PDB file of C-alpha atoms in Angstrom:
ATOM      1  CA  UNK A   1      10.781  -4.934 -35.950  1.00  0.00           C
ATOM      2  CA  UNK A   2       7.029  -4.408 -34.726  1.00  0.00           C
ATOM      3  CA  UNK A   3       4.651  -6.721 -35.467  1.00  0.00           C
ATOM      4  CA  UNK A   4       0.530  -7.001 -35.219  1.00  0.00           C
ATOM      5  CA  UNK A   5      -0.825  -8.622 -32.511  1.00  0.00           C
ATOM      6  CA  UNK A   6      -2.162 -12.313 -32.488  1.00  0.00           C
ATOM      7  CA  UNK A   7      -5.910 -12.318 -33.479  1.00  0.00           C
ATOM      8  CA  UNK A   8      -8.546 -15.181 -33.067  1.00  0.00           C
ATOM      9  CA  UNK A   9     -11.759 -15.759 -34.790  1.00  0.00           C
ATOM     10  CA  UNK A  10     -15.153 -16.523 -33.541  1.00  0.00           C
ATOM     11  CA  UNK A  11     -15.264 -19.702 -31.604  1.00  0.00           C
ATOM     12  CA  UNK A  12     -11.320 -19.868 -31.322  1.00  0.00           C
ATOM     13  CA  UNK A  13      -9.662 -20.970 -28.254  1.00  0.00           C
ATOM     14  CA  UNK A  14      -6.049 -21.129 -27.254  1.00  0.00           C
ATOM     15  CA  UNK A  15      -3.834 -21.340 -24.047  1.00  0.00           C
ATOM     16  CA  UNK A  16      -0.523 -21.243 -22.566  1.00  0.00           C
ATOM     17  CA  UNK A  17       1.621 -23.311 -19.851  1.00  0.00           C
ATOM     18  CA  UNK A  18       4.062 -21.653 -18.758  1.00  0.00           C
ATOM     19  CA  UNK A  19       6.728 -23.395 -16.381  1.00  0.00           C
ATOM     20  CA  UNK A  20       8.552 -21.050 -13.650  1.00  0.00           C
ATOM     21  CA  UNK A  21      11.736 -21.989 -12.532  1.00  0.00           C
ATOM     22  CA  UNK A  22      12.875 -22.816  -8.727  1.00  0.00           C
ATOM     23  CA  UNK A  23      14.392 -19.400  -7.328  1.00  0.00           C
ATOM     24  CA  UNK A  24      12.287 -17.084  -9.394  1.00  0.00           C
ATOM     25  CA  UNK A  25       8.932 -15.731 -10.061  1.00  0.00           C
ATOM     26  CA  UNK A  26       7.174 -14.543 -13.354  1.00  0.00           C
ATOM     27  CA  UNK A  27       5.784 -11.304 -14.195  1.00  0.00           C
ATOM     28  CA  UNK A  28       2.974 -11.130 -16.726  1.00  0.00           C
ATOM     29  CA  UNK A  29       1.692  -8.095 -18.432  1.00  0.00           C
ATOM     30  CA  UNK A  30      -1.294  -8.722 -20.727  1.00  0.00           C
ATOM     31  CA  UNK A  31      -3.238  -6.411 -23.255  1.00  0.00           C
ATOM     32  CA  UNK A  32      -6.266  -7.150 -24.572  1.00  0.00           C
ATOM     33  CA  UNK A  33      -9.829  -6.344 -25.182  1.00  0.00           C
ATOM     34  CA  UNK A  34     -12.562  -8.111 -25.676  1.00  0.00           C
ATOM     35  CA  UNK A  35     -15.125  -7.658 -28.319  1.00  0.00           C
ATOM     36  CA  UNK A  36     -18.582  -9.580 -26.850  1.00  0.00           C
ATOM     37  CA  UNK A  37     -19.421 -10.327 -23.386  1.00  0.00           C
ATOM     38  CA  UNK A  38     -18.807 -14.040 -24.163  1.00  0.00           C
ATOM     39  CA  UNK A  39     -15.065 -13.502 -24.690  1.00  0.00           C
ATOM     40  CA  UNK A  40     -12.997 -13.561 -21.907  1.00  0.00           C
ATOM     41  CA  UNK A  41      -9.156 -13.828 -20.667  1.00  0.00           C
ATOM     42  CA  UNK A  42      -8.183 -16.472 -17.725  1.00  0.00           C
ATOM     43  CA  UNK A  43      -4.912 -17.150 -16.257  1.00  0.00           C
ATOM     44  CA  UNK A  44      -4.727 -19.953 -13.686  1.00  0.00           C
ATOM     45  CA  UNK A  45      -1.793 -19.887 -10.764  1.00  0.00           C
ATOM     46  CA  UNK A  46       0.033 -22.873  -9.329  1.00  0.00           C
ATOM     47  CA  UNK A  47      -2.737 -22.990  -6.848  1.00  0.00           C
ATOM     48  CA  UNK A  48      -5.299 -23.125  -9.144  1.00  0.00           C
ATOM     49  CA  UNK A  49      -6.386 -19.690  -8.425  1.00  0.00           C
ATOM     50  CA  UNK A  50      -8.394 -18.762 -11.556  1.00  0.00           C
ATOM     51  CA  UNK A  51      -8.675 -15.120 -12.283  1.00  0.00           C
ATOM     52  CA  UNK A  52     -11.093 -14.194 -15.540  1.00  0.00           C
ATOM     53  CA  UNK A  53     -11.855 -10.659 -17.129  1.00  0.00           C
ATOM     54  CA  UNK A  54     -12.942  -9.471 -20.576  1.00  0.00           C
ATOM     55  CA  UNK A  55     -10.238  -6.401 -21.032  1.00  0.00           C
ATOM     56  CA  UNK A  56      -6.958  -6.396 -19.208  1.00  0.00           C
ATOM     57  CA  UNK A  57      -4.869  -2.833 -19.494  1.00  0.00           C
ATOM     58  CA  UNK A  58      -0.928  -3.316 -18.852  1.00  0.00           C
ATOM     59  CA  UNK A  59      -1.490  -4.176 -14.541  1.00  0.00           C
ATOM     60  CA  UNK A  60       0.913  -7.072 -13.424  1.00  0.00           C
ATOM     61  CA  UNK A  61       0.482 -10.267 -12.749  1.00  0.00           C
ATOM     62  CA  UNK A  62       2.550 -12.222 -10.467  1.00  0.00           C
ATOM     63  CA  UNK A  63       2.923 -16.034 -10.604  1.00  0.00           C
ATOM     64  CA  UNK A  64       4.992 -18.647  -8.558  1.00  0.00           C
ATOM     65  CA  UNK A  65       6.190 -21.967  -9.768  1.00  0.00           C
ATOM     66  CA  UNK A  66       6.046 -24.731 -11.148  1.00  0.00           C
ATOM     67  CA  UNK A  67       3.445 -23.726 -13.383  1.00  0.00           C
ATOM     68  CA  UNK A  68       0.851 -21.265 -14.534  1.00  0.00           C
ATOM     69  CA  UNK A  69      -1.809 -20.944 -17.201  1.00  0.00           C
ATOM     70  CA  UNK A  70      -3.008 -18.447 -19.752  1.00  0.00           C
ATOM     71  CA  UNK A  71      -6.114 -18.874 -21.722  1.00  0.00           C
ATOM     72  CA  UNK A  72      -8.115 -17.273 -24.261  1.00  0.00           C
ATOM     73  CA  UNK A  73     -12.000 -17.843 -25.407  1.00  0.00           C
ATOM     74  CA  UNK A  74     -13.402 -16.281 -27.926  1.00  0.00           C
ATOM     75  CA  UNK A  75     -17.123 -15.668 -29.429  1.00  0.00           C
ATOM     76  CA  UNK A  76     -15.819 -12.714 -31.308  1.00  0.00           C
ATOM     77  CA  UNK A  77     -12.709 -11.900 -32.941  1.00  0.00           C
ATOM     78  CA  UNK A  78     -10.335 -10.993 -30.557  1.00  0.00           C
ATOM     79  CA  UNK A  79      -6.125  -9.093 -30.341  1.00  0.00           C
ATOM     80  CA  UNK A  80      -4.449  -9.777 -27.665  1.00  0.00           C
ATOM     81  CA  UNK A  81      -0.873  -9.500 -26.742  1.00  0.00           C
ATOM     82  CA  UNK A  82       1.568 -10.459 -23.534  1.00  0.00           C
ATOM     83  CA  UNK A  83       4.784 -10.509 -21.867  1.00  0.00           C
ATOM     84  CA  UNK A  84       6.292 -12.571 -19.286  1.00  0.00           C
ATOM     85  CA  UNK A  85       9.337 -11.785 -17.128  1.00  0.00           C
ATOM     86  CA  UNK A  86      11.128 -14.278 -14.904  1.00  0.00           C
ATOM     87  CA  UNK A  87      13.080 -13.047 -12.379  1.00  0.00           C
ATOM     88  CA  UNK A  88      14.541 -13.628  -9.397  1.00  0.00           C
ATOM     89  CA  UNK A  89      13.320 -13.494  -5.928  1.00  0.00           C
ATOM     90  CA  UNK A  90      14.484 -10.456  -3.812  1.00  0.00           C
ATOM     91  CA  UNK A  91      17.371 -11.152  -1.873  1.00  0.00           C
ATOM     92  CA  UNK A  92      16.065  -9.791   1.665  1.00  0.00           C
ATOM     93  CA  UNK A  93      16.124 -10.455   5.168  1.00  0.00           C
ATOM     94  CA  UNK A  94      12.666 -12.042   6.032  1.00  0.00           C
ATOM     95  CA  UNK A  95      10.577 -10.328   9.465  1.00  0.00           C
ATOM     96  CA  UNK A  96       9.338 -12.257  12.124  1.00  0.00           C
ATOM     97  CA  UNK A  97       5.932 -11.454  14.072  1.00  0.00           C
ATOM     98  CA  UNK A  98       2.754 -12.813  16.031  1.00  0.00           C
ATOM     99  CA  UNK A  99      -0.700 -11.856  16.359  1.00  0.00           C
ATOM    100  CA  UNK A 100      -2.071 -11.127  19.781  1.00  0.00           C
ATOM    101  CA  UNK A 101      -5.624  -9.414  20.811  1.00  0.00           C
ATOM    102  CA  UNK A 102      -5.004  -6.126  19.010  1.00  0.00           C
ATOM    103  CA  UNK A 103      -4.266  -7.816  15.723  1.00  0.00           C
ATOM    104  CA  UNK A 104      -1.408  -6.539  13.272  1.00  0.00           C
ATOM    105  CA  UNK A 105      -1.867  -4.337  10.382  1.00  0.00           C
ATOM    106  CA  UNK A 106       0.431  -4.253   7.672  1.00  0.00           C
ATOM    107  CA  UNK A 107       1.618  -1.712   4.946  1.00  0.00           C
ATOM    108  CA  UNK A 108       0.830  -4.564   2.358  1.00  0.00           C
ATOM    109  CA  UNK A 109       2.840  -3.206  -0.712  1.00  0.00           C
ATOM    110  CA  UNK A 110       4.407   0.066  -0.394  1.00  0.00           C
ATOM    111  CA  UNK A 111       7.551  -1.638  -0.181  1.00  0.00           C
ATOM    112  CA  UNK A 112       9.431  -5.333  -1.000  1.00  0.00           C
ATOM    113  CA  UNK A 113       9.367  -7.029   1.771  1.00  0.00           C
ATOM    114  CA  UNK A 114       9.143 -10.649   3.412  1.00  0.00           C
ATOM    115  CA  UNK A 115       6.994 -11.396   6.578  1.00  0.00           C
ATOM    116  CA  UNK A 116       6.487 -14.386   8.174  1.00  0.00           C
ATOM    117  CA  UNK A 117       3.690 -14.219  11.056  1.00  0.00           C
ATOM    118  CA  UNK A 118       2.751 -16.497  13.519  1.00  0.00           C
ATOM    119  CA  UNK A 119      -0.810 -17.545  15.505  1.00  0.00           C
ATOM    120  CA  UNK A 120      -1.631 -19.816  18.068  1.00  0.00           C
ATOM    121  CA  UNK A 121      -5.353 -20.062  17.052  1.00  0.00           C
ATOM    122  CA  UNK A 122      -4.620 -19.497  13.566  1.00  0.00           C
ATOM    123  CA  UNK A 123      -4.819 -16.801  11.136  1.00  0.00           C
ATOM    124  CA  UNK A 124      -7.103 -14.692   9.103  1.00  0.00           C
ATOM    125  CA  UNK A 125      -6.421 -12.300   6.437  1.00  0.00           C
ATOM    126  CA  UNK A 126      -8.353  -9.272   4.775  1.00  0.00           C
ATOM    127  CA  UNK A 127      -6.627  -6.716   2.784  1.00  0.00           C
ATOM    128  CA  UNK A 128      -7.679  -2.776   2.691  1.00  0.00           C
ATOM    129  CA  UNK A 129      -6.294  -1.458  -0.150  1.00  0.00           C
ATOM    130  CA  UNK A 130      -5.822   2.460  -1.067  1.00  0.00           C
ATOM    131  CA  UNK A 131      -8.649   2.935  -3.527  1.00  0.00           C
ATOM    132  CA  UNK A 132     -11.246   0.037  -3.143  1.00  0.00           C
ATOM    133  CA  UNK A 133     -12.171   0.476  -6.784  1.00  0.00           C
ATOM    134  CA  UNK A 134      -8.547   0.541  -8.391  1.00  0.00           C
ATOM    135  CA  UNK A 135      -6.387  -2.726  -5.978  1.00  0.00           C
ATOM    136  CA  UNK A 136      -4.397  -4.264  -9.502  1.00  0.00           C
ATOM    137  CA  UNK A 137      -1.344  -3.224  -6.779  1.00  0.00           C
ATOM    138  CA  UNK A 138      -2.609  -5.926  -4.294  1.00  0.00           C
ATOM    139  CA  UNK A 139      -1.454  -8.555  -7.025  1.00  0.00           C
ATOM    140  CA  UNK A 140       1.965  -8.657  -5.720  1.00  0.00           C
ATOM    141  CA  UNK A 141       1.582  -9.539  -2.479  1.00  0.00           C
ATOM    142  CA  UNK A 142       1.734 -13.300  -2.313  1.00  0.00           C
ATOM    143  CA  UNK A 143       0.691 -15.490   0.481  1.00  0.00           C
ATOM    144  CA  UNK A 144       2.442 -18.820   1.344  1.00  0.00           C
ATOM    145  CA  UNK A 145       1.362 -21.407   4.068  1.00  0.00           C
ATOM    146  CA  UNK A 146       4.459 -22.094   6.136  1.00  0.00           C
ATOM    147  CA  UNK A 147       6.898 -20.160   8.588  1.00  0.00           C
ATOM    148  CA  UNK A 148      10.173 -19.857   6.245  1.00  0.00           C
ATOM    149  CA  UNK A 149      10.451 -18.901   2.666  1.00  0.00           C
ATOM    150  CA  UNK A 150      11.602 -20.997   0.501  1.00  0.00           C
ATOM    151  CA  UNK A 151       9.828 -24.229   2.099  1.00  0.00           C
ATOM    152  CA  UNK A 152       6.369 -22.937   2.224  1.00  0.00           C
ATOM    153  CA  UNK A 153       3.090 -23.391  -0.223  1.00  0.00           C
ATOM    154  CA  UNK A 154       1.537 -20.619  -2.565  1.00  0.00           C
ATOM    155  CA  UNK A 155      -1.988 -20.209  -1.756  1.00  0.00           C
ATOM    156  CA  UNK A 156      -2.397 -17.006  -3.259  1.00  0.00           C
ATOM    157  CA  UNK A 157      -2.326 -13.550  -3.568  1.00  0.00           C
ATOM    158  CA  UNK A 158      -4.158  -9.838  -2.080  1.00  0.00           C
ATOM    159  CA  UNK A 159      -5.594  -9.199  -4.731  1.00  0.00           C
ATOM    160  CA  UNK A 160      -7.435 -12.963  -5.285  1.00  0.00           C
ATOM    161  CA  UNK A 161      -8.812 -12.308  -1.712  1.00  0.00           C
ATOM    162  CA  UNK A 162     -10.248  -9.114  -1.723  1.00  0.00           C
ATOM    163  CA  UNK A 163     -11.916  -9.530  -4.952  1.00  0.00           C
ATOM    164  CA  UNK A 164     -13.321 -12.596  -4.008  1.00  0.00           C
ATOM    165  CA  UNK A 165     -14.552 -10.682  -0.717  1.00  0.00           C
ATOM    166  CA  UNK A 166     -13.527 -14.458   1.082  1.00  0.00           C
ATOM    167  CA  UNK A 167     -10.584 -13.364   3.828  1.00  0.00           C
ATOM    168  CA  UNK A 168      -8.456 -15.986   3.784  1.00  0.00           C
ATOM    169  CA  UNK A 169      -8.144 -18.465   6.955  1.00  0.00           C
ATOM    170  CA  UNK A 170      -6.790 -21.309   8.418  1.00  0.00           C
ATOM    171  CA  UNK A 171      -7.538 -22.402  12.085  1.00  0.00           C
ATOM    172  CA  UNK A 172      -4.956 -24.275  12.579  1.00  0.00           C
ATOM    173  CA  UNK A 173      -1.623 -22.737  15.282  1.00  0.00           C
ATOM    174  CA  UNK A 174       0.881 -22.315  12.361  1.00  0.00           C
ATOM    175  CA  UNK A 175       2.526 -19.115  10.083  1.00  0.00           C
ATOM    176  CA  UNK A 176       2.298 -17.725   6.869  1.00  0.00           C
ATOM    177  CA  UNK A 177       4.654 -16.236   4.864  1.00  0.00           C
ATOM    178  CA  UNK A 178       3.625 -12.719   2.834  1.00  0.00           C
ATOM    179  CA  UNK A 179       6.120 -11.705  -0.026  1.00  0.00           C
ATOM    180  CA  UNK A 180       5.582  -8.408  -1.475  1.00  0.00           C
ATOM    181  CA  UNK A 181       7.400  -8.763  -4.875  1.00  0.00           C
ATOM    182  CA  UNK A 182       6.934  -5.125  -6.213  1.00  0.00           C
ATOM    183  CA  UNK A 183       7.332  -1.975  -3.860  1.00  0.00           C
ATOM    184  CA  UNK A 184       3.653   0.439  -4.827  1.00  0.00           C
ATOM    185  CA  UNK A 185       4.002   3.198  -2.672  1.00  0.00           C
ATOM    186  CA  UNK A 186       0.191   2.784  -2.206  1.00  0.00           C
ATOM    187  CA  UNK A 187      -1.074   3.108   1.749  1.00  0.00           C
ATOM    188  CA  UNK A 188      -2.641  -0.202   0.699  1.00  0.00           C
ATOM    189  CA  UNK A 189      -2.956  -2.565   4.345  1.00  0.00           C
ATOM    190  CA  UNK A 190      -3.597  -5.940   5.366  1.00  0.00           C
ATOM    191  CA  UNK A 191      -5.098  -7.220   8.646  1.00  0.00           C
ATOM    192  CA  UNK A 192      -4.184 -10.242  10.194  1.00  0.00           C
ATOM    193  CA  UNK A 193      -6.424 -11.118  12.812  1.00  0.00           C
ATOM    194  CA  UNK A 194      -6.057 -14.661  14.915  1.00  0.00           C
ATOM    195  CA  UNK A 195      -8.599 -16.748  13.539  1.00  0.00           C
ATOM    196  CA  UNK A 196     -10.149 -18.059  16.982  1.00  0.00           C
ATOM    197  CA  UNK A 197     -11.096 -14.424  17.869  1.00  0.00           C
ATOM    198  CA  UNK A 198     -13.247 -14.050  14.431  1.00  0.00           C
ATOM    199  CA  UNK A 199     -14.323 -17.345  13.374  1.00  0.00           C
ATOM    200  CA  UNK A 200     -18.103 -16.845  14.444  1.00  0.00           C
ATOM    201  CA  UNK A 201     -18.025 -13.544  12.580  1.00  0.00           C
ATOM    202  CA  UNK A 202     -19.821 -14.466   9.402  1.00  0.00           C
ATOM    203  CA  UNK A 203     -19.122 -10.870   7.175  1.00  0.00           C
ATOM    204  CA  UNK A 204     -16.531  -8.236   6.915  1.00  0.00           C
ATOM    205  CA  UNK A 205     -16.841  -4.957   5.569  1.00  0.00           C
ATOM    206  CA  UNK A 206     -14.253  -2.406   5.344  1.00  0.00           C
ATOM    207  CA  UNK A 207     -14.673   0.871   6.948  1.00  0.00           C
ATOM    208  CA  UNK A 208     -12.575   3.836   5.245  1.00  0.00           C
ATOM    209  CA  UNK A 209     -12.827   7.315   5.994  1.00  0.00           C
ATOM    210  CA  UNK A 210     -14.868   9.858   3.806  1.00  0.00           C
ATOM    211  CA  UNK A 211     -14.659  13.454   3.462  1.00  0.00           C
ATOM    212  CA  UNK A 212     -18.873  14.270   3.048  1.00  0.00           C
ATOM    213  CA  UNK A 213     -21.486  15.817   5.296  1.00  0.00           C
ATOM    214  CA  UNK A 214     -22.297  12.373   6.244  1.00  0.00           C
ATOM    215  CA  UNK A 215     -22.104   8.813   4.928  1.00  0.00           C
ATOM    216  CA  UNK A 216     -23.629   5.155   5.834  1.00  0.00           C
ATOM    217  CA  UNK A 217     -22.285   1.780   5.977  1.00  0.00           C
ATOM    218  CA  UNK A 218     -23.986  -1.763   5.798  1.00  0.00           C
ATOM    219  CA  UNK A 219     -23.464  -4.740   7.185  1.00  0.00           C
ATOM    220  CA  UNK A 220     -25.747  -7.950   7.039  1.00  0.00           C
ATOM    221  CA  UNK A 221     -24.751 -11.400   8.732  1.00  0.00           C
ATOM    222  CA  UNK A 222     -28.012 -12.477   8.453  1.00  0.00           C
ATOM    223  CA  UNK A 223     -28.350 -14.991  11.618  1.00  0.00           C
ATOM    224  CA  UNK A 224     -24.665 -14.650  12.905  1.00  0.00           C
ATOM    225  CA  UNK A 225     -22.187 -11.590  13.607  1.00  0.00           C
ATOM    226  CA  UNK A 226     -20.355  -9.362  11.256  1.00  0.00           C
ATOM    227  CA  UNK A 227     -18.600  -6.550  11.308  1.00  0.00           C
ATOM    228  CA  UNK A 228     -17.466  -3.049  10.241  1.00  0.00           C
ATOM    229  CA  UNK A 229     -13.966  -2.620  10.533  1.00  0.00           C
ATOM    230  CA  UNK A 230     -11.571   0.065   9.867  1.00  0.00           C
ATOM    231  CA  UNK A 231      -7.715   0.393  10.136  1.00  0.00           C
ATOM    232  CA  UNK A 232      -7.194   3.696   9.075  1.00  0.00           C
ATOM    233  CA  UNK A 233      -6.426   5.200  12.692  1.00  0.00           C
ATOM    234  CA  UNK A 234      -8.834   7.837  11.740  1.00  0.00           C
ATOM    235  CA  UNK A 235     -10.959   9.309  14.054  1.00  0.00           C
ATOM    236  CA  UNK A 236     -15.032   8.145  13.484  1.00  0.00           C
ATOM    237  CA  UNK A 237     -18.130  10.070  14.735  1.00  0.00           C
ATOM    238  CA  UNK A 238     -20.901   8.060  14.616  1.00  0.00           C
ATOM    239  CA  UNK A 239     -24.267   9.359  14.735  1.00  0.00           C
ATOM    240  CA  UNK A 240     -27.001   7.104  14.411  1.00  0.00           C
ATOM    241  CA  UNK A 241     -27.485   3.020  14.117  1.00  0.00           C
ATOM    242  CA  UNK A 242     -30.236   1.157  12.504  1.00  0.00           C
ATOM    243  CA  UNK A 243     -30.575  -2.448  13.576  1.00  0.00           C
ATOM    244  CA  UNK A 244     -32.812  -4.781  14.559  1.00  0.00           C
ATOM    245  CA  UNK A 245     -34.400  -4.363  17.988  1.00  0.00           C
ATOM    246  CA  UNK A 246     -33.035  -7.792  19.693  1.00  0.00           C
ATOM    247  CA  UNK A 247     -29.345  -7.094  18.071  1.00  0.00           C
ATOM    248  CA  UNK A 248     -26.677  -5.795  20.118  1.00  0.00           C
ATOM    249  CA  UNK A 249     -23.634  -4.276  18.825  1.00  0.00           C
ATOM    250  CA  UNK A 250     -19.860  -4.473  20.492  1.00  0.00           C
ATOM    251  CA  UNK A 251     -17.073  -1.925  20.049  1.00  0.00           C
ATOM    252  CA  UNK A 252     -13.614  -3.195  19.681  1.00  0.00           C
ATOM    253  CA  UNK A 253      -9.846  -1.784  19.333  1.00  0.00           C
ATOM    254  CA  UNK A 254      -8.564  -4.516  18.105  1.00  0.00           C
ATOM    255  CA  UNK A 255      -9.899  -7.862  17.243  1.00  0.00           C
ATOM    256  CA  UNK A 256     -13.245  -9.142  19.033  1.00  0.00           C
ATOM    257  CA  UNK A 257     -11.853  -9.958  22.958  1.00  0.00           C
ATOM    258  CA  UNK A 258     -12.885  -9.661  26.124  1.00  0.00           C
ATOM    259  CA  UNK A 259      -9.711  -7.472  26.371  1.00  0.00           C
ATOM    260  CA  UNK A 260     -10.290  -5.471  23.345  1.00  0.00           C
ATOM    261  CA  UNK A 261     -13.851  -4.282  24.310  1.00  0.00           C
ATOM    262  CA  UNK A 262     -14.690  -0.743  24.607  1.00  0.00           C
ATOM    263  CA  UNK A 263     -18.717  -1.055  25.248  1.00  0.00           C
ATOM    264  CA  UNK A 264     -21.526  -3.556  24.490  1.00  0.00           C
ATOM    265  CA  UNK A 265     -24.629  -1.709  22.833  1.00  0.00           C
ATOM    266  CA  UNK A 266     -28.412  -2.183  22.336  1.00  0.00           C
ATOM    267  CA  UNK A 267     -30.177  -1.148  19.768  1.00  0.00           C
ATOM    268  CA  UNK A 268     -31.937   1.512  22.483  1.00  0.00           C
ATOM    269  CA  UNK A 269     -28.878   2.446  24.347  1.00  0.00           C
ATOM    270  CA  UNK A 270     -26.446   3.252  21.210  1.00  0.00           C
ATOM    271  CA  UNK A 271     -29.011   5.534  19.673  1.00  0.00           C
ATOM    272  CA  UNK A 272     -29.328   7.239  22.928  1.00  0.00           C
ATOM    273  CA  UNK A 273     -25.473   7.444  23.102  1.00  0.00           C
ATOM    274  CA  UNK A 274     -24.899   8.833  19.955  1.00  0.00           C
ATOM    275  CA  UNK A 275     -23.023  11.011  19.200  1.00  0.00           C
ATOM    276  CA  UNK A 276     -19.887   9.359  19.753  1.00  0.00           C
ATOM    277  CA  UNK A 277     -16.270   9.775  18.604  1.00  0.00           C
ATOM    278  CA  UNK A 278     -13.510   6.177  17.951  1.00  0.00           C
ATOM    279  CA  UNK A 279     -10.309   6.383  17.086  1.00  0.00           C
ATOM    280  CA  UNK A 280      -7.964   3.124  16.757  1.00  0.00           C
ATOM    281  CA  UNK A 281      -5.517   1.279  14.601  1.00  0.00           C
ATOM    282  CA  UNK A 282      -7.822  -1.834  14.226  1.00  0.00           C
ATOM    283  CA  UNK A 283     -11.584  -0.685  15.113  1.00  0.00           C
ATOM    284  CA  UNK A 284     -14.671  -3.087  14.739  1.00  0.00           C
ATOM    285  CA  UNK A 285     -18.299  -2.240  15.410  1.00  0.00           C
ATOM    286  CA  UNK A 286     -19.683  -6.214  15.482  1.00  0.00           C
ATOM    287  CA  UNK A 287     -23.347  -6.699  14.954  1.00  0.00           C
ATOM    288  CA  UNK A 288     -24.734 -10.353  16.674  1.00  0.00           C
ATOM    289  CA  UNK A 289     -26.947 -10.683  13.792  1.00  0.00           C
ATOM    290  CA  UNK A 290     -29.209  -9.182  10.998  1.00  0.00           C
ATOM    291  CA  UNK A 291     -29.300  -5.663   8.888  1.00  0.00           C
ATOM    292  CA  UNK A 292     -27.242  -2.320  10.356  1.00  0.00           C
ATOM    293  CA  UNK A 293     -26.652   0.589   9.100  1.00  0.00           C
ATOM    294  CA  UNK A 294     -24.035   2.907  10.452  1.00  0.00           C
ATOM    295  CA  UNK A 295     -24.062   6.915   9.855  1.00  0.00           C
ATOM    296  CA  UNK A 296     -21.010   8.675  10.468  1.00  0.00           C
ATOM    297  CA  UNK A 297     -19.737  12.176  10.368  1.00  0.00           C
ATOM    298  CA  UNK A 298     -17.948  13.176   7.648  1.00  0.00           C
ATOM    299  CA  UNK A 299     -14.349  13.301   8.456  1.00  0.00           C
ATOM    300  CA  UNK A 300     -13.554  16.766   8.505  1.00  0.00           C
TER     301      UNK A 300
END
């Protein structure tokens, strides 16, 4: 038997709590649309993540216990409908690893898995997935504070960080657990750098291959470093840099280390080096502060 979908009037509000038992996780699929730009759709996880849109289109949610929220707002009338799934955790082995200079990059949900990873100087997170403009996949790779699963805390998921465009980070020595609940397929990859090697790095930006004559990137730390980073392994060719006259610019395979360095650049000598080719699983062009703009070579 089908029925319609709930509907709400103008200035209606309503919400759900929805308790998750110990052992499993919930998966929520919502559809909805919303009619005004006032109207909007929230769900809150059990670490009070709060994720809000205006039309949501089938794409999974993931949530860990004990509790999460759904909400609803509406200045216009509004259908809506959702289902939730509980189910239980997979039943696999966990993985063991530890960060070290050249950082770790991880296929972050082309398949279930369960890895817990370990820093000395702590750890930092940022996520690269497939298509920047299309990550809903990211959403089931959940991030808990702790080395062992189960007996660690939820803090959230891949997705919550990249859209926020905050990397996650603790400086703490300690491990995290990441729990990939649904297997993508998607080249989708997380770096985990070790937090005392990027702490004075104030942006990221993520540097992905394109297939064009040419292409530029931006980065802007304003008064302290940041960086353009890529872990694609693909080969770069950069041909030109635009930054401010005092900056200076590092090259790095691997996160920002004495031992990582490939060369330290002025704004003079790297535009009388130019052209010049990088290739690396984890590469980072770090800026000491201000404006730069990087032209590369389309990858051919």
């Amino acid at each position: 038997m089908k029925f319609a979908p709930p509907k709400l009037d103008k200035g209606q509000t309503c919400s759900w709590t929805v308790t998750v038992p110990d052992g499993f996780y919930a998966k929520l699929v919502i559809s909805a649309k919303a009619m005004d730009r006032d109207t909007y759709f929230q769900t809150i996880d059990s670490a009070g993540n709060l994720a809000k849109t205006g039309n949501e289109k089938m794409k999974p949610y993931y949530f860990v216990g004990p509790k999460f929220t759904i909400a609803l707002s509406s200045n216009a009338p509004a259908a809506f409908g959702f289902k939730i799934i509980w189910l239980p955790f997979p039943n696999i082995d966990i993985g063991y690893s530890g960060v070290t200079e050249a950082a770790e990059v991880l296929n972050a949900t082309g398949i279930i898995y369960k890895q817990s990873i370990y820093s000395r100087g702590g750890i930092h997170l940022l996520p690269f997935p497939q298509d920047p403009t299309n990550y809903f996949s990211l959403r089931s790779a959940l991030v808990f504070e702790g080395g062992s699963f189960p007996g660690c805390n939820y803090v959230g998921n891949l997705y919550q960080m990249y859209r926020s465009k905050k990397p996650y980070s603790f400086s703490s020595e300690g491990s995290i657990v990441v729990f990939n609940l649904a297997a993508s397929g998607n080249s989708d990859k997380l770096l985990i750098q070790d937090t005392e090697y990027v702490q004075d790095i104030a942006q990221f930006v993520e540097l992905y291959p394109e297939i064009k004559t040419s292409y530029t990137e931006t980065i802007n730390g304003g008064k302290l470093k940041s960086s353009l980073v890529s872990v694609s392994g693909a080969n770069f060719k950069l041909t030109k840099v635009k930054m401010d006259d005092e900056a200076t610019m590092a090259v790095y395979y691997g996160s920002p280390t004495v031992g990582t360095i490939v060369k330290n650049y002025t704004a003079l000598e790297i535009n009388k080096a130019v052209p010049l080719n990088f290739q690396g699983e984890v590469l980072q062009f770090v800026v000491s502060s201000g404006k730069a703009d990087f032209t590369f070579d389309g990858w051919k």
